[in-house]
């Protein structure tokens, strides 16, 4: 029988001692499936993740997981959690196998043959089985991230949170990692916190866009795309005219392509000659919301 | 303007200099702009003022404000520099790696030279600033004492000569370790290794502070003077022969060994910096060595079939165990396993373990070998255990501090906490896991020490291994270290959580706080700071000694209670830390009060909650009850009430000092020893006589304050006077007339336990008890030795002048001996030993008895012992020679008997008949202190830890049994009941000096003149090295508190006299002295004086040697002898090669005033010259010296190699380097 898991975040606030409002009145409701939390650096994604997993306390608001207030009782979610932090280290002189065993102990998994096989399976799935006796400290960045997801999946987590998991990985490693995430299935909550739009596009059934501690948009990616249908236009322009077009149109994004600038604009009507209408992509949705906040 | 154009007009050199200056300024700002740095400097300054009144080495005549004492104090204070440099280096040198800024900084144009230089300057500069503040505080504290004599230079010079170069060395060493290994632990390890290296050097120096600093060979002294990284051994080397006056007025100078030492360590410091420059790279990977090691660790891929696991699902349902106590135990063990592996796999741990083993091994070696003065000891388990117990815990403490810091902060430092803290485990379990890991480390290190001890035993061929003694180390050293580890972990864990947002600084702050608490609870630091209550040191290792005879004492019981208390305190601190760990950052806590309440005791069931309440209650109860029990039972030394008691005694009873009092003439006593319960009962009767010409109307009777259940009845002419107080004045109804008698019957009990402490002179222990029991018998008349001797205290109490020792020229005193009859009983498996003749022995009611009688009158000085003895007896010319010894200490018994026989033969032939039918040697437990052996009429008691159980086979050059037998047995003639001087100047010359002489003659008889001469040389050097710490008297006026005079100088002088007079004539003089002045020589029983002995010597000497006699005994005379020129000319004489040797020597003679001030006196006399020739022979002659200088020539047949003046030490000279010359 599939259990539907719920994570309800209501009016969450967190301000750091230096005055930075990391989270400003965030409310979200998550259920089973992959949820993408998209936002630029410094948006408050990691703060939100750390608050959910109990690494820090919010100033106000509530978070409940399957009906239990996890601010009052962080251990409730920790018993069912798999967490891959944005930036983590490992103990020196500890092999991958040793650390997996240790985390399994911390998660309360009894020392059984079943556990041993489960650890082996996770290491195999993440292509780390051959390196299981090596010090994790000697792993490359990609291997370390794979170790991170392996330990996050130990046991039977009902909620898995991965914070910027593919930042710094090469395309091959990113692909491999996303394949692992895709296998997680629809029976648990998976929160993917990232600034990479394509990861959300490829993996997530629900998403939110967050910036400066606030949720700018929240919902199904397809609905967002539909809302922009027929409104996104593209043109290649010389570098020197960029400011002219920014003054004249609602430029939502610009990027280089073979030395020239490609701009995407938002317009309900057809703009001047040279623009072509394109099917909106999730990046367009993302940049639209970011620029509307500006 | 392009951002790439920077300072186009400046040269690259200036740019680099500016970058370095900027870099240095930036580095210094990390300290100089922070308020806490100035607070730390102020604290260091205060610490300096706090320690300013301390004196490291109390010496009555060397002022603590003297340049010598000041240099000593500042030199030892510079040891603190190790701590400063290590801490600052750890904070400064690896900042880039820890903050991950290295990849940015290292890619800037800064050069290696500038980078290393600026970082080194920070470490050295800040450390020097800290030590300067401490020295300033110390100086300020001294200034404010109001002393008239204060010189800035006496404080600045040692700072410049010792402190600054020491800091340079420490900074260079730790910096080199840091830059080569890129490891913080390597910094700590290098700091600890400096400390260990220094302590090892001190063992082999002439440091007066080291109990093992018994005289070592001159070569070893020079080596340690050169290689001591802190220069103190060189300081001791330069000042070893200084007089009191020189120590009070002179500073050490940069010459000789001090100069070479400072140059050497400056070069070594530069060497470290050069090494750093060569090996350092701008990389966040460690150096090549480490990388090589890492490559070796990589395991090649395995090729296993993994079909089943390849197809396994990613998510698997595995039922978690309930989150109960079993879960917490599992997380603790899992984390502890990782912690322990990280400790023992670290290079730092391996280095430290080796370093500790090296240091403890050196201490063991020193304890076995004992230098050139003491004999080699057997490598017994007791020796190993005592040495390990004395040294291992203090060395282990820094290791535990550093590793606890690493473990507590490891999760945060490695950023693994983001994963760990997202699991359900509590931080309390993490804290407990660290404690468990450190506990296992302590266990491993203790085992390592045990293996070291066993290895030493096997290496030295002593195969009697007592495993139970080794196992006790786990309890006596290991358990306190476990508590220290727990305390360190708890404090640092609590601080870590409280400062979650100030990661780096809190790490070192937590280390410092933990170090302070550990320093107070585990080391003597608390006592030095004035906190002397024993409960404060609740994690200190056991400080007692293991005796092979009496095992561990009752102090172990007190220690066990202290450990219970310590455990309670540590658990309580952990509880507090646990609370702190649950408290989030302050602002949030104030807003979320309920979080604390619910998270303090989270429990999944009611049973768990009850268990937790029970645990907290138990911890509090354990702490409170054990603390209460200790405070109720411990008898703490109360110096103020002891002082008050002494003042009262003197004020009330000093008037009796010149009043006649009855004299004890007979003692009949029964002494019942109960060694297994540590007490004895005494009952007895005195017969007293009024031996004065006056009537006695008031009598002062005193019982010793350490005794209990006292009672006494004085009966005079059928009138009884009962005594129940410790000091009682009895006013007689009728005066006791001259020659009248009285009786005094008395009883008392003495007991001790670990709480009340024991008196080393009154050590009733389970086996090997020895009591100088006569000291605790009731005394009649005023006892001047109960007075306060400190002048300042006497002045404060308005007591006037203390009783002074009787002058040598004062009218003769009389000896009052007693007829002693002593019945001693003891446990059924022990033999009681008394003095005099043993009349009979028997058993009754489950106890053993022995009756001893003095046969002839003996001094009122007797002792008893009791032990489970083995016995060997031999009859020698009508005298029974008996040895009572611990069964495991049999090795030297035959040799002792042989030497006793030789001594009897020699002394009877030279001095007179031995007055007893037997001579008894009885071994006693090392629990009694303060002597090697002590002689009583008919019995000599010998300490198990000293010469009795020496390994004579190990070092054949030191036959201490020969020395012991000769010295102690000769006291039968020189002391005891024959020559018994009263308490006056020079008394010790008649007992100890003559015993030393006899010892020397017996050594010469057994081993030859050369060996005897080596013995004389050793005592000559001993005398010179010890005379500089107090006022000196001529030998004939020697005082008891200057043993180096009547022992060492006395032996040298008697040796010189025997050269002048000849042994036979000297012995004849001694015999005449004995016949005239022994107790039985006259009915008057006048006590002999040293001048009586000098008279006999003068009679035996030719008239021209009378001045020499005065120089030896009546003046403090020293000489400077030098060879100025020595030349050799080869000549041919009748086709034979011969050599003419010509030399010019000078001799300066000085008379000293006892404080080192000396006046030159003309020298007229002969000086012996010795030539050592190539063919192995020796040519001896004399040169007559008149007016201090002389020349001489001699012709020899073989090529001369060396010339030495005064080879037989006829003169006490301070110029040992100038009397030997290679030709």
PDB file of N, CA and C in Angstrom, chain B residues 712-742:
ATOM      1  N   UNK B 712      49.335   8.856  81.603  1.00  0.00           N
ATOM      2  CA  UNK B 712      50.615   8.766  82.300  1.00  0.00           C
ATOM      3  C   UNK B 712      50.418   8.983  83.779  1.00  0.00           C
ATOM      4  N   UNK B 713      51.283   8.348  84.555  1.00  0.00           N
ATOM      5  CA  UNK B 713      51.254   8.529  86.013  1.00  0.00           C
ATOM      6  C   UNK B 713      52.678   8.689  86.498  1.00  0.00           C
ATOM      7  N   UNK B 714      52.938   9.846  87.056  1.00  0.00           N
ATOM      8  CA  UNK B 714      54.257  10.112  87.625  1.00  0.00           C
ATOM      9  C   UNK B 714      54.159   9.828  89.131  1.00  0.00           C
ATOM     10  N   UNK B 715      55.072   8.981  89.601  1.00  0.00           N
ATOM     11  CA  UNK B 715      55.047   8.625  91.028  1.00  0.00           C
ATOM     12  C   UNK B 715      56.354   9.049  91.670  1.00  0.00           C
ATOM     13  N   UNK B 716      56.220   9.940  92.649  1.00  0.00           N
ATOM     14  CA  UNK B 716      57.403  10.392  93.392  1.00  0.00           C
ATOM     15  C   UNK B 716      57.077  10.245  94.869  1.00  0.00           C
ATOM     16  N   UNK B 717      57.832   9.416  95.470  1.00  0.00           N
ATOM     17  CA  UNK B 717      57.675   9.188  96.929  1.00  0.00           C
ATOM     18  C   UNK B 717      56.226   8.872  97.266  1.00  0.00           C
ATOM     19  N   UNK B 718      55.681   7.921  96.547  1.00  0.00           N
ATOM     20  CA  UNK B 718      54.309   7.426  96.754  1.00  0.00           C
ATOM     21  C   UNK B 718      53.233   8.428  96.403  1.00  0.00           C
ATOM     22  N   UNK B 719      53.613   9.564  95.947  1.00  0.00           N
ATOM     23  CA  UNK B 719      52.602  10.532  95.504  1.00  0.00           C
ATOM     24  C   UNK B 719      52.447  10.359  93.999  1.00  0.00           C
ATOM     25  N   UNK B 720      51.191  10.196  93.581  1.00  0.00           N
ATOM     26  CA  UNK B 720      50.934   9.983  92.160  1.00  0.00           C
ATOM     27  C   UNK B 720      50.387  11.251  91.512  1.00  0.00           C
ATOM     28  N   UNK B 721      50.873  11.531  90.338  1.00  0.00           N
ATOM     29  CA  UNK B 721      50.383  12.664  89.566  1.00  0.00           C
ATOM     30  C   UNK B 721      49.920  12.112  88.211  1.00  0.00           C
ATOM     31  N   UNK B 722      48.623  12.270  87.930  1.00  0.00           N
ATOM     32  CA  UNK B 722      48.086  11.703  86.688  1.00  0.00           C
ATOM     33  C   UNK B 722      48.166  12.726  85.561  1.00  0.00           C
ATOM     34  N   UNK B 723      48.485  12.236  84.378  1.00  0.00           N
ATOM     35  CA  UNK B 723      48.614  13.095  83.188  1.00  0.00           C
ATOM     36  C   UNK B 723      47.654  12.590  82.124  1.00  0.00           C
ATOM     37  N   UNK B 724      46.875  13.529  81.601  1.00  0.00           N
ATOM     38  CA  UNK B 724      45.998  13.174  80.494  1.00  0.00           C
ATOM     39  C   UNK B 724      46.137  14.152  79.314  1.00  0.00           C
ATOM     40  N   UNK B 725      46.849  15.250  79.551  1.00  0.00           N
ATOM     41  CA  UNK B 725      47.027  16.234  78.473  1.00  0.00           C
ATOM     42  C   UNK B 725      48.351  15.988  77.777  1.00  0.00           C
ATOM     43  N   UNK B 726      48.454  16.549  76.567  1.00  0.00           N
ATOM     44  CA  UNK B 726      49.659  16.304  75.796  1.00  0.00           C
ATOM     45  C   UNK B 726      50.869  17.006  76.393  1.00  0.00           C
ATOM     46  N   UNK B 727      50.691  18.233  76.862  1.00  0.00           N
ATOM     47  CA  UNK B 727      51.790  18.949  77.526  1.00  0.00           C
ATOM     48  C   UNK B 727      51.302  19.329  78.913  1.00  0.00           C
ATOM     49  N   UNK B 728      52.000  18.871  79.905  1.00  0.00           N
ATOM     50  CA  UNK B 728      51.555  19.087  81.284  1.00  0.00           C
ATOM     51  C   UNK B 728      52.711  19.569  82.127  1.00  0.00           C
ATOM     52  N   UNK B 729      52.434  20.576  82.949  1.00  0.00           N
ATOM     53  CA  UNK B 729      53.410  20.984  83.950  1.00  0.00           C
ATOM     54  C   UNK B 729      52.917  20.471  85.296  1.00  0.00           C
ATOM     55  N   UNK B 730      53.778  19.720  85.947  1.00  0.00           N
ATOM     56  CA  UNK B 730      53.405  19.179  87.267  1.00  0.00           C
ATOM     57  C   UNK B 730      54.196  19.929  88.322  1.00  0.00           C
ATOM     58  N   UNK B 731      53.452  20.517  89.251  1.00  0.00           N
ATOM     59  CA  UNK B 731      54.108  21.163  90.402  1.00  0.00           C
ATOM     60  C   UNK B 731      54.101  20.148  91.535  1.00  0.00           C
ATOM     61  N   UNK B 732      55.287  19.759  91.939  1.00  0.00           N
ATOM     62  CA  UNK B 732      55.408  18.679  92.917  1.00  0.00           C
ATOM     63  C   UNK B 732      55.039  19.154  94.318  1.00  0.00           C
ATOM     64  N   UNK B 733      54.420  18.276  95.016  1.00  0.00           N
ATOM     65  CA  UNK B 733      54.094  18.609  96.414  1.00  0.00           C
ATOM     66  C   UNK B 733      55.387  18.744  97.221  1.00  0.00           C
ATOM     67  N   UNK B 734      56.289  17.794  96.899  1.00  0.00           N
ATOM     68  CA  UNK B 734      57.608  17.911  97.538  1.00  0.00           C
ATOM     69  C   UNK B 734      58.634  17.873  96.442  1.00  0.00           C
ATOM     70  N   UNK B 735      59.617  18.781  96.463  1.00  0.00           N
ATOM     71  CA  UNK B 735      60.592  18.788  95.364  1.00  0.00           C
ATOM     72  C   UNK B 735      61.336  17.462  95.274  1.00  0.00           C
ATOM     73  N   UNK B 736      61.756  17.174  94.037  1.00  0.00           N
ATOM     74  CA  UNK B 736      62.589  15.992  93.808  1.00  0.00           C
ATOM     75  C   UNK B 736      64.027  16.430  94.028  1.00  0.00           C
ATOM     76  N   UNK B 737      64.635  15.897  95.052  1.00  0.00           N
ATOM     77  CA  UNK B 737      65.970  16.355  95.408  1.00  0.00           C
ATOM     78  C   UNK B 737      67.024  15.726  94.509  1.00  0.00           C
ATOM     79  N   UNK B 738      68.188  16.292  94.554  1.00  0.00           N
ATOM     80  CA  UNK B 738      69.298  15.775  93.753  1.00  0.00           C
ATOM     81  C   UNK B 738      69.543  14.307  94.096  1.00  0.00           C
ATOM     82  N   UNK B 739      69.694  13.512  93.039  1.00  0.00           N
ATOM     83  CA  UNK B 739      69.929  12.062  93.124  1.00  0.00           C
ATOM     84  C   UNK B 739      68.674  11.266  93.458  1.00  0.00           C
ATOM     85  N   UNK B 740      67.579  11.930  93.780  1.00  0.00           N
ATOM     86  CA  UNK B 740      66.347  11.183  94.036  1.00  0.00           C
ATOM     87  C   UNK B 740      65.787  10.615  92.741  1.00  0.00           C
ATOM     88  N   UNK B 741      64.902   9.636  92.877  1.00  0.00           N
ATOM     89  CA  UNK B 741      64.353   8.988  91.682  1.00  0.00           C
ATOM     90  C   UNK B 741      62.839   9.064  91.676  1.00  0.00           C
ATOM     91  N   UNK B 742      62.288   8.767  90.545  1.00  0.00           N
ATOM     92  CA  UNK B 742      60.838   8.739  90.374  1.00  0.00           C
ATOM     93  C   UNK B 742      60.524   7.706  89.307  1.00  0.00           C
TER      94      UNK B 742
END
